[in-house]
Short mmCIF file of C-alpha atoms in Angstrom, two decimals:
data_model
loop_
_atom_site.label_atom_id
_atom_site.label_comp_id
_atom_site.label_asym_id
_atom_site.label_seq_id
_atom_site.Cartn_x
_atom_site.Cartn_y
_atom_site.Cartn_z
CA MET A 1 -2.71 -58.73 2.57
CA LEU A 2 -2.29 -55.28 4.00
CA THR A 3 1.35 -54.29 4.04
CA PHE A 4 3.38 -54.12 7.24
CA LEU A 5 3.87 -50.39 6.93
CA TRP A 6 0.21 -49.67 6.38
CA LYS A 7 -0.73 -51.82 9.37
CA PHE A 8 1.74 -49.86 11.47
CA THR A 9 0.54 -46.45 10.37
CA VAL A 10 -3.17 -47.34 10.64
CA THR A 11 -2.50 -48.65 14.14
CA CYS A 12 -0.83 -45.37 14.97
CA CYS A 13 -3.83 -43.46 13.62
CA LEU A 14 -6.24 -45.52 15.71
CA LEU A 15 -4.15 -45.10 18.82
CA ASN A 16 -3.92 -41.34 18.28
CA TYR A 17 -7.52 -40.93 17.24
CA VAL A 18 -9.14 -38.09 19.12
CA ASN A 19 -11.63 -39.67 21.49
CA PRO A 20 -15.12 -38.22 20.98
CA GLU A 21 -15.50 -38.18 24.74
CA ASP A 22 -12.62 -35.73 24.86
CA ASN A 23 -13.81 -33.73 21.85
CA ARG A 24 -17.59 -33.66 21.63
CA ASP A 25 -17.43 -31.89 18.27
CA ILE A 26 -16.33 -35.19 16.71
CA PRO A 27 -19.05 -37.81 16.18
CA ALA A 28 -18.28 -41.17 17.77
CA ILE A 29 -18.85 -42.75 14.34
CA ALA A 30 -16.67 -40.35 12.31
CA LYS A 31 -14.09 -42.99 11.47
CA TYR A 32 -16.69 -44.98 9.50
CA PHE A 33 -17.69 -42.33 6.94
CA ASN A 34 -16.01 -44.00 3.93
CA THR A 35 -15.43 -41.59 1.04
CA LYS A 36 -17.46 -38.93 2.89
CA GLY A 37 -14.88 -38.75 5.69
CA ARG A 38 -12.50 -35.99 6.68
CA TYR A 39 -8.79 -36.31 5.94
CA GLU A 40 -8.17 -35.53 9.62
CA GLU A 41 -9.73 -38.83 10.70
CA VAL A 42 -7.01 -40.64 8.73
CA ASN A 43 -4.29 -38.40 10.21
CA PRO A 44 -5.63 -37.34 13.63
CA TYR A 45 -2.53 -35.28 14.48
CA LEU A 46 -3.78 -32.73 11.96
CA ILE A 47 -6.70 -31.92 14.26
CA GLU A 48 -4.26 -30.12 16.55
CA ASP A 49 -2.03 -28.68 13.81
CA ILE A 50 -3.30 -28.79 10.24
CA LEU A 51 0.17 -28.02 8.83
CA SER A 52 2.01 -30.64 10.86
CA VAL A 53 4.25 -33.11 9.02
CA ASN A 54 6.24 -36.10 10.19
CA LYS A 55 9.46 -36.14 8.16
CA SER A 56 10.64 -39.24 10.02
CA VAL A 57 8.34 -41.33 7.79
CA LEU A 58 10.74 -40.58 4.93
CA GLN A 59 13.55 -43.05 5.47
CA PRO A 60 15.94 -43.18 2.51
CA PRO A 61 18.59 -45.89 2.88
CA SER A 62 21.41 -43.36 2.92
CA ALA A 63 22.03 -39.65 3.40
CA GLN A 64 23.09 -39.51 -0.26
CA CYS A 65 19.54 -40.03 -1.48
CA GLN A 66 18.04 -36.96 -3.14
CA GLU A 67 14.49 -36.60 -4.48
CA ILE A 68 14.43 -35.97 -8.22
CA HIS A 69 10.74 -36.34 -9.08
CA LEU A 70 7.36 -36.45 -7.35
CA THR A 71 3.97 -37.37 -8.76
CA ALA A 72 0.88 -36.83 -6.62
CA ILE A 73 -2.53 -38.14 -7.63
CA ILE A 74 -5.02 -36.40 -5.37
CA ARG A 75 -8.73 -36.61 -4.81
CA HIS A 76 -10.65 -33.31 -4.76
CA GLY A 77 -11.37 -31.71 -1.39
CA THR A 78 -14.53 -31.76 0.71
CA ARG A 79 -17.64 -31.13 -1.38
CA TYR A 80 -21.38 -30.67 -1.07
CA PRO A 81 -23.66 -33.69 -1.59
CA THR A 82 -24.83 -34.47 -5.11
CA THR A 83 -28.31 -33.49 -6.24
CA ARG A 84 -29.51 -37.09 -5.85
CA ASN A 85 -28.19 -37.28 -2.30
CA ILE A 86 -29.79 -33.95 -1.43
CA LYS A 87 -33.20 -35.12 -2.67
CA GLU A 88 -32.91 -38.22 -0.49
CA MET A 89 -31.82 -36.12 2.50
CA GLN A 90 -34.90 -33.99 2.06
CA GLN A 91 -37.06 -37.13 2.17
CA ILE A 92 -35.58 -38.43 5.43
CA TYR A 93 -35.81 -34.93 6.92
CA ASN A 94 -39.51 -34.83 6.05
CA ILE A 95 -40.05 -38.23 7.68
CA VAL A 96 -38.29 -37.16 10.88
CA ARG A 97 -40.01 -33.80 10.98
CA HIS A 98 -43.55 -34.99 10.32
CA ASN A 99 -43.70 -38.65 11.39
CA ALA A 100 -41.18 -39.19 14.18
CA SER A 101 -42.22 -39.07 17.82
CA GLY A 102 -40.28 -39.10 21.05
CA GLU A 103 -38.78 -36.91 23.72
CA GLN A 104 -35.11 -37.40 22.94
CA ARG A 105 -33.21 -34.13 22.91
CA TRP A 106 -31.53 -34.86 19.56
CA LEU A 107 -34.90 -35.63 17.96
CA ARG A 108 -36.44 -32.39 19.18
CA GLU A 109 -33.38 -30.56 17.88
CA ILE A 110 -33.85 -31.99 14.36
CA GLN A 111 -37.58 -31.24 14.40
CA THR A 112 -37.46 -27.71 15.84
CA GLN A 113 -33.96 -26.28 15.30
CA TRP A 114 -32.19 -28.00 12.42
CA THR A 115 -33.14 -26.78 8.96
CA MET A 116 -32.64 -28.46 5.60
CA TRP A 117 -30.10 -26.01 4.22
CA TYR A 118 -28.77 -28.17 1.38
CA THR A 119 -30.12 -27.13 -2.03
CA GLU A 120 -30.03 -29.11 -5.25
CA ASP A 121 -27.87 -26.55 -7.06
CA MET A 122 -24.99 -27.33 -4.67
CA ASP A 123 -24.56 -30.62 -6.59
CA GLY A 124 -21.12 -31.80 -5.50
CA ARG A 125 -19.41 -28.42 -5.57
CA LEU A 126 -16.30 -27.75 -3.52
CA VAL A 127 -16.93 -26.19 -0.12
CA GLN A 128 -14.61 -23.88 1.80
CA LYS A 129 -13.30 -26.83 3.80
CA GLY A 130 -12.37 -28.43 0.47
CA VAL A 131 -10.48 -25.30 -0.55
CA ASN A 132 -8.57 -25.49 2.72
CA ASP A 133 -7.96 -29.23 2.30
CA HIS A 134 -5.86 -28.57 -0.79
CA LYS A 135 -4.22 -25.37 0.41
CA HIS A 136 -3.03 -27.15 3.53
CA LEU A 137 -1.98 -30.30 1.66
CA ALA A 138 0.14 -28.17 -0.67
CA VAL A 139 1.95 -26.60 2.28
CA ARG A 140 2.50 -29.94 3.98
CA LEU A 141 3.91 -31.57 0.85
CA SER A 142 6.24 -28.61 0.36
CA LYS A 143 7.47 -29.14 3.93
CA LEU A 144 7.99 -32.85 3.33
CA PHE A 145 9.76 -32.36 -0.01
CA PRO A 146 11.23 -28.83 0.04
CA SER A 147 13.79 -29.48 -2.70
CA LEU A 148 11.04 -30.42 -5.18
CA ILE A 149 8.01 -28.37 -4.19
CA SER A 150 9.81 -25.06 -3.95
CA GLU A 151 9.28 -21.49 -5.06
CA GLU A 152 12.16 -21.83 -7.51
CA LYS A 153 10.65 -24.94 -9.11
CA LEU A 154 7.21 -23.37 -9.30
CA ARG A 155 8.42 -20.13 -10.85
CA GLY A 156 10.66 -22.05 -13.24
CA GLY A 157 7.82 -24.13 -14.65
CA PHE A 158 9.05 -27.43 -13.23
CA ILE A 159 5.75 -28.15 -11.44
CA LYS A 160 2.89 -29.31 -13.67
CA PHE A 161 -0.79 -29.29 -12.72
CA ILE A 162 -3.38 -31.58 -14.32
CA THR A 163 -7.05 -31.84 -13.35
CA SER A 164 -10.36 -33.45 -14.13
CA SER A 165 -12.84 -31.09 -15.79
CA LYS A 166 -15.28 -31.32 -12.86
CA HIS A 167 -15.63 -28.01 -11.05
CA ARG A 168 -14.69 -29.52 -7.68
CA CYS A 169 -11.42 -30.80 -9.16
CA VAL A 170 -10.56 -27.59 -11.01
CA ASN A 171 -11.25 -25.58 -7.85
CA SER A 172 -9.18 -28.02 -5.79
CA THR A 173 -6.30 -27.53 -8.25
CA LEU A 174 -6.63 -23.75 -7.95
CA SER A 175 -6.65 -24.14 -4.18
CA PHE A 176 -3.49 -26.26 -4.22
CA LYS A 177 -1.73 -23.60 -6.29
CA ALA A 178 -3.07 -20.89 -3.99
CA GLY A 179 -1.60 -22.70 -1.00
CA LEU A 180 1.84 -22.52 -2.60
CA THR A 181 1.62 -18.95 -3.85
CA LYS A 182 0.45 -17.75 -0.45
CA LEU A 183 3.20 -19.70 1.28
CA TRP A 184 5.86 -17.96 -0.78
CA GLY A 185 4.06 -14.62 -1.18
CA ILE A 186 3.90 -14.90 -4.99
CA THR A 187 1.68 -12.19 -6.47
CA ASP A 188 3.50 -11.37 -9.73
CA GLN A 189 3.02 -14.66 -11.57
CA GLU A 190 0.20 -17.07 -12.40
CA PHE A 191 0.51 -20.80 -13.03
CA ASP A 192 -1.44 -22.79 -15.60
CA HIS A 193 -3.15 -26.13 -15.26
CA THR A 194 -4.28 -28.62 -17.88
CA VAL A 195 -7.69 -30.30 -17.97
CA ASN A 196 -7.26 -33.94 -18.97
CA ASP A 197 -10.28 -36.20 -18.52
CA ALA A 198 -8.61 -39.03 -20.43
CA LEU A 199 -6.28 -39.37 -17.44
CA MET A 200 -8.38 -38.19 -14.53
CA ARG A 201 -11.80 -39.50 -15.62
CA PHE A 202 -10.68 -42.57 -17.55
CA PHE A 203 -13.68 -44.50 -16.19
CA ASP A 204 -16.00 -42.44 -18.40
CA LYS A 205 -13.90 -43.29 -21.48
CA CYS A 206 -13.62 -47.05 -20.96
CA THR A 207 -16.41 -48.66 -22.98
CA LYS A 208 -16.04 -52.11 -21.43
CA PHE A 209 -16.25 -50.68 -17.90
CA VAL A 210 -19.27 -48.51 -18.72
CA GLU A 211 -21.17 -51.37 -20.36
CA GLU A 212 -20.22 -54.25 -18.04
CA VAL A 213 -20.09 -52.48 -14.68
CA ASP A 214 -21.26 -48.88 -14.59
CA ASN A 215 -24.47 -49.43 -16.55
CA ASN A 216 -24.98 -53.07 -15.55
CA SER A 217 -27.07 -53.60 -12.43
CA SER A 218 -26.02 -57.25 -12.18
CA ALA A 219 -22.43 -56.13 -11.58
CA LEU A 220 -23.44 -55.00 -8.10
CA VAL A 221 -25.61 -57.94 -7.13
CA GLU A 222 -23.60 -58.51 -3.93
CA VAL A 223 -24.30 -54.93 -2.88
CA ASP A 224 -28.02 -55.36 -3.48
CA LYS A 225 -28.06 -58.62 -1.51
CA PHE A 226 -26.37 -56.97 1.47
CA LYS A 227 -28.86 -54.10 1.43
CA GLN A 228 -31.62 -56.70 1.78
CA GLY A 229 -29.70 -58.81 4.28
CA PRO A 230 -30.06 -59.21 8.06
CA GLU A 231 -27.32 -56.76 9.08
CA MET A 232 -28.77 -53.85 7.12
CA ARG A 233 -32.34 -54.76 8.03
CA ARG A 234 -31.41 -54.64 11.71
CA VAL A 235 -29.92 -51.14 11.30
CA GLN A 236 -33.07 -49.93 9.56
CA GLU A 237 -35.30 -51.36 12.28
CA LYS A 238 -33.21 -49.76 15.04
CA ILE A 239 -33.49 -46.36 13.35
CA ALA A 240 -37.24 -46.77 12.91
CA ASP A 241 -37.51 -47.67 16.60
CA ARG A 242 -35.48 -44.64 17.62
CA LEU A 243 -37.75 -42.43 15.53
CA GLY A 244 -40.96 -44.17 16.51
CA VAL A 245 -42.03 -44.67 12.89
CA PRO A 246 -43.19 -47.76 10.94
CA TYR A 247 -40.42 -49.97 9.61
CA SER A 248 -41.75 -49.48 6.10
CA LEU A 249 -40.69 -45.81 6.14
CA ILE A 250 -37.01 -46.50 6.80
CA THR A 251 -35.63 -48.09 3.64
CA HIS A 252 -31.95 -48.54 2.89
CA VAL A 253 -32.01 -45.32 0.86
CA MET A 254 -33.43 -43.40 3.83
CA THR A 255 -30.92 -45.00 6.19
CA GLU A 256 -28.06 -44.01 3.92
CA ALA A 257 -29.44 -40.46 3.58
CA ALA A 258 -29.49 -40.05 7.37
CA PHE A 259 -25.93 -41.41 7.59
CA TYR A 260 -24.82 -38.96 4.91
CA LEU A 261 -26.46 -36.08 6.78
CA CYS A 262 -24.32 -36.92 9.79
CA ALA A 263 -21.20 -37.24 7.62
CA TYR A 264 -21.70 -34.09 5.56
CA GLU A 265 -22.59 -31.92 8.54
CA PHE A 266 -19.32 -32.97 10.12
CA ALA A 267 -17.14 -32.80 6.99
CA ILE A 268 -18.47 -29.43 5.83
CA LYS A 269 -19.30 -27.62 9.07
CA ALA A 270 -17.25 -29.57 11.66
CA VAL A 271 -20.32 -30.10 13.83
CA ASN A 272 -21.52 -33.20 15.63
CA SER A 273 -25.01 -33.12 14.18
CA PRO A 274 -28.08 -34.54 15.95
CA TRP A 275 -28.42 -36.79 12.90
CA CYS A 276 -25.43 -38.73 14.19
CA GLN A 277 -27.47 -39.86 17.20
CA LEU A 278 -29.50 -42.12 14.91
CA PHE A 279 -26.51 -44.48 14.64
CA ASP A 280 -24.47 -46.36 17.19
CA GLU A 281 -21.04 -47.77 16.38
CA ASP A 282 -22.39 -51.16 15.31
CA ASP A 283 -24.76 -49.43 12.89
CA ALA A 284 -21.93 -47.32 11.49
CA LYS A 285 -19.81 -50.40 10.86
CA VAL A 286 -22.62 -51.93 8.81
CA MET A 287 -23.04 -48.70 6.85
CA GLU A 288 -19.31 -48.58 6.23
CA TYR A 289 -19.30 -52.17 4.97
CA ALA A 290 -22.21 -51.49 2.62
CA SER A 291 -20.27 -48.61 1.07
CA ASP A 292 -17.02 -50.59 0.93
CA LEU A 293 -18.90 -53.43 -0.75
CA ARG A 294 -20.12 -51.05 -3.43
CA GLU A 295 -16.64 -49.61 -4.00
CA PHE A 296 -15.16 -53.11 -4.12
CA TRP A 297 -17.52 -54.22 -6.89
CA LYS A 298 -17.80 -50.88 -8.69
CA ARG A 299 -14.17 -49.66 -8.64
CA GLY A 300 -12.07 -52.26 -6.83
CA TYR A 301 -11.26 -55.97 -7.04
CA GLY A 302 -14.81 -57.13 -7.79
CA HIS A 303 -14.35 -57.02 -11.58
CA ASP A 304 -11.07 -57.10 -13.51
CA ILE A 305 -12.05 -54.21 -15.78
CA ASN A 306 -12.41 -51.91 -12.76
CA SER A 307 -8.67 -51.72 -12.28
CA LYS A 308 -7.74 -52.21 -15.94
CA SER A 309 -9.73 -49.07 -16.82
CA SER A 310 -6.88 -47.11 -15.16
CA CYS A 311 -4.24 -48.47 -17.58
CA MET A 312 -3.76 -45.08 -19.21
CA LEU A 313 -3.10 -43.38 -15.87
CA PHE A 314 -0.79 -46.26 -14.87
CA HIS A 315 1.31 -45.89 -18.02
CA ASP A 316 1.32 -42.10 -17.71
CA LEU A 317 2.67 -42.42 -14.17
CA PHE A 318 5.55 -44.69 -15.16
CA SER A 319 6.27 -42.63 -18.27
CA ARG A 320 6.86 -39.60 -16.06
CA LEU A 321 9.07 -41.62 -13.72
CA ASN A 322 11.05 -43.03 -16.65
CA THR A 323 11.54 -39.60 -18.18
CA ALA A 324 12.81 -38.22 -14.87
CA ALA A 325 15.15 -41.22 -14.47
CA ARG A 326 16.48 -40.82 -18.01
CA GLU A 327 17.08 -37.07 -17.69
CA ASN A 328 18.75 -37.54 -14.32
CA LYS A 329 21.04 -40.28 -15.68
CA SER A 330 22.15 -38.07 -18.57
CA GLY A 331 23.03 -35.27 -16.17
CA GLN A 332 20.15 -33.04 -17.27
CA GLN A 333 17.91 -31.14 -14.94
CA VAL A 334 14.64 -33.04 -14.55
CA THR A 335 12.21 -30.97 -16.59
CA GLU A 336 9.11 -32.06 -14.71
CA ALA A 337 10.16 -32.21 -11.09
CA VAL A 338 6.61 -32.39 -9.75
CA THR A 339 3.30 -33.48 -11.26
CA ILE A 340 0.12 -32.67 -9.36
CA GLN A 341 -2.92 -34.54 -10.74
CA VAL A 342 -6.33 -33.86 -9.22
CA GLY A 343 -9.22 -36.25 -9.75
CA HIS A 344 -11.76 -38.31 -7.88
CA ALA A 345 -12.05 -41.24 -5.51
CA ASP A 346 -13.03 -43.08 -8.71
CA THR A 347 -9.64 -42.09 -10.15
CA LEU A 348 -7.58 -43.29 -7.22
CA LEU A 349 -9.28 -46.56 -6.30
CA PRO A 350 -8.89 -48.35 -9.66
CA LEU A 351 -5.21 -47.35 -9.75
CA LEU A 352 -4.60 -48.53 -6.18
CA THR A 353 -6.33 -51.78 -7.14
CA LEU A 354 -4.24 -52.18 -10.29
CA LEU A 355 -1.10 -51.72 -8.17
CA GLY A 356 -2.36 -54.41 -5.78
CA PHE A 357 -2.89 -52.36 -2.64
CA PHE A 358 -5.44 -53.38 0.03
CA LYS A 359 -6.24 -56.78 -1.40
CA ASP A 360 -7.67 -59.18 1.15
CA SER A 361 -7.41 -62.96 0.95
CA ASP A 362 -11.17 -63.23 0.51
CA PRO A 363 -13.36 -60.94 -1.60
CA LEU A 364 -16.01 -58.79 0.06
CA THR A 365 -19.43 -60.37 -0.37
CA SER A 366 -22.95 -59.96 0.95
CA THR A 367 -22.53 -62.87 3.34
CA ASN A 368 -19.11 -62.41 4.94
CA TYR A 369 -19.59 -59.16 6.85
CA ALA A 370 -18.67 -60.78 10.18
CA SER A 371 -15.41 -62.24 8.88
CA GLN A 372 -14.35 -58.99 7.18
CA THR A 373 -14.07 -56.82 10.29
CA GLY A 374 -10.28 -56.82 9.95
CA ARG A 375 -10.25 -56.23 6.20
CA SER A 376 -7.61 -54.14 4.46
CA PHE A 377 -10.10 -52.78 1.93
CA ARG A 378 -11.53 -49.95 4.01
CA THR A 379 -12.29 -46.75 2.11
CA SER A 380 -12.61 -44.72 5.31
CA TYR A 381 -8.80 -44.95 5.56
CA MET A 382 -7.99 -45.13 1.86
CA LEU A 383 -10.17 -42.46 0.30
CA PRO A 384 -11.19 -39.53 2.52
CA TYR A 385 -11.55 -36.13 0.91
CA ALA A 386 -8.16 -34.97 -0.46
CA ALA A 387 -6.83 -38.56 -0.37
CA ASN A 388 -3.52 -38.74 -2.19
CA LEU A 389 -1.10 -41.25 -3.66
CA VAL A 390 2.39 -39.76 -3.83
CA LEU A 391 5.32 -41.47 -5.54
CA VAL A 392 8.77 -40.01 -5.02
CA LEU A 393 11.79 -41.00 -7.11
CA TYR A 394 15.16 -40.76 -5.37
CA ASP A 395 18.71 -40.80 -6.72
CA CYS A 396 20.84 -42.52 -4.07
CA GLY A 397 24.09 -42.33 -6.05
CA GLY A 398 25.85 -44.71 -8.40
CA GLY A 399 22.77 -45.17 -10.55
CA ASP A 400 20.78 -46.37 -7.53
CA LEU A 401 17.26 -45.06 -8.13
CA ARG A 402 14.59 -45.79 -5.53
CA LEU A 403 10.85 -45.20 -5.43
CA GLN A 404 8.83 -44.40 -2.33
CA PRO A 405 5.02 -44.61 -2.37
CA LEU A 406 2.99 -42.75 0.22
CA LEU A 407 -0.75 -42.87 0.71
CA ASN A 408 -2.28 -39.97 2.60
CA GLU A 409 1.22 -38.88 3.69
CA LYS A 410 2.12 -42.27 5.15
CA PRO A 411 4.54 -44.75 3.57
CA VAL A 412 3.11 -47.94 2.10
CA ALA A 413 4.94 -50.89 0.58
CA PHE A 414 4.33 -52.11 -2.96
CA PRO A 415 2.37 -55.37 -2.54
CA GLY A 416 4.20 -58.46 -3.69
CA LEU A 417 7.75 -57.10 -3.65
CA THR A 418 10.16 -59.43 -1.84
CA ASP A 419 10.93 -57.12 1.08
CA GLN A 420 7.58 -55.82 2.28
CA LYS A 421 9.27 -53.75 5.00
CA ASP A 422 11.36 -51.72 2.55
CA PRO A 423 9.61 -48.34 2.17
CA MET A 424 11.88 -47.36 -0.70
CA PRO A 425 12.63 -50.25 -3.07
CA LEU A 426 14.86 -50.01 -6.11
CA TYR A 427 12.97 -48.43 -8.99
CA GLN A 428 14.09 -51.26 -11.27
CA ASP A 429 12.60 -53.80 -8.85
CA VAL A 430 9.29 -51.92 -8.96
CA LYS A 431 9.30 -51.96 -12.75
CA ASP A 432 10.18 -55.64 -12.78
CA HIS A 433 7.31 -56.33 -10.39
CA TYR A 434 4.81 -54.60 -12.69
CA ARG A 435 6.48 -55.89 -15.87
CA GLU A 436 3.35 -57.54 -17.27
CA LEU A 437 1.25 -54.43 -16.78
CA LEU A 438 3.95 -52.22 -18.29
CA ARG A 439 4.18 -54.48 -21.34
CA GLY A 440 0.43 -54.83 -21.68
CA CYS A 441 -2.49 -53.09 -20.04
CA ASP A 442 -3.29 -51.21 -23.23
CA PHE A 443 -6.24 -48.92 -22.59
CA GLU A 444 -7.74 -49.20 -26.06
CA THR A 445 -7.57 -52.99 -25.98
CA VAL A 446 -8.82 -53.65 -22.44
CA CYS A 447 -11.60 -51.10 -22.80
CA GLN A 448 -12.63 -52.47 -26.22
CA LEU A 449 -12.57 -49.07 -27.86
CA PHE A 450 -12.11 -50.62 -31.28
CA LYS A 451 -15.21 -52.75 -30.77
CA HIS A 452 -17.19 -49.64 -29.89
CA THR A 453 -15.92 -47.79 -32.96
CA ALA A 454 -16.83 -50.69 -35.23
CA GLU A 455 -20.34 -50.86 -33.85
CA VAL A 456 -20.87 -47.14 -34.33
#
């Protein structure tokens, strides 16, 4: 079940969500864009002030508590569509331009004013909004944790940067560093980063995941069934009716391409595109569920190996926490005060799943759309661009170490711990809770790397 704290913060977000009627630049369906959504839809207060932070969410049990280590695992910032998506967008644009008929203003705008400006060479590259996503996140985290993310720590080499090799991740890492150096006016020193795909793209390295899920069409059978089901068929028919074209022209792929055009135009250019008029809120909810269903079965709880593929990142995370705890206990200065790790939605989701976050009582399937409207597993809130899982280790005196997890700058509670309302449990209790994973969850074993080597 979704934790108390997450329910509270999501409720706050929904209550503070900027009403599209008040801000016509925001599509009415923007909160359903899944992994193509803006970070600002998760934290609407940022629309007014992109550097705003709410320090009251940090509630250590006593004034004695001092942060000693922070690890942030961050998704890259806003990017262009992939080449495959762009090809599909071109197809739906051609259908609307040459086959659609009607007098609606938005339709005439697509046919006569909007141009297909996406090109295949853009292929998932970071856009300027993505650069800003990470620059601004860096500043906000430094405001939330000034004793850790500080000029002194950065200059002293106590902040480590790790990234996936993908250009959008490397450029996001550079942007995060640029946010800090600009904040403190640093021009006389540069700061290195390490490319580590074993950590940040573990899903490519896990043989069992690649063979049983990534390259196995039967692993996503529930997704395929939903695409052919009555909810999605109704959305496709409504779009065909709005465009005045035969139903046969509007497949699921074309429907998704149109939805992505709305999402990307908003995420990249902050415009409420005429493409958004193809979908009402009910349509958007179906599109969101289709995407969540795919993430559930491809990276989430659908298959055990999805989460287990992140074992290496899981152990790396706790190794850093243990090292910081050990150094702090011995009276040493913590040598790695901050670790910034930049990867993908596909990096974060398996780890969140392994930790037990956002697990509903019933799995997402092709037939339970109606009963899943209140589900916890909703990627629009979990995994927007620049989504981040931050874990902060505190020393509260007398050997009392506590760990606070935050997702997208809001506190969450570790699922399954006795006191779900405690935002900062004892670090030892957290380790006890994940004891079995810490003892096992061996990447080479769960991913069957030895089997692969033997076959080769």
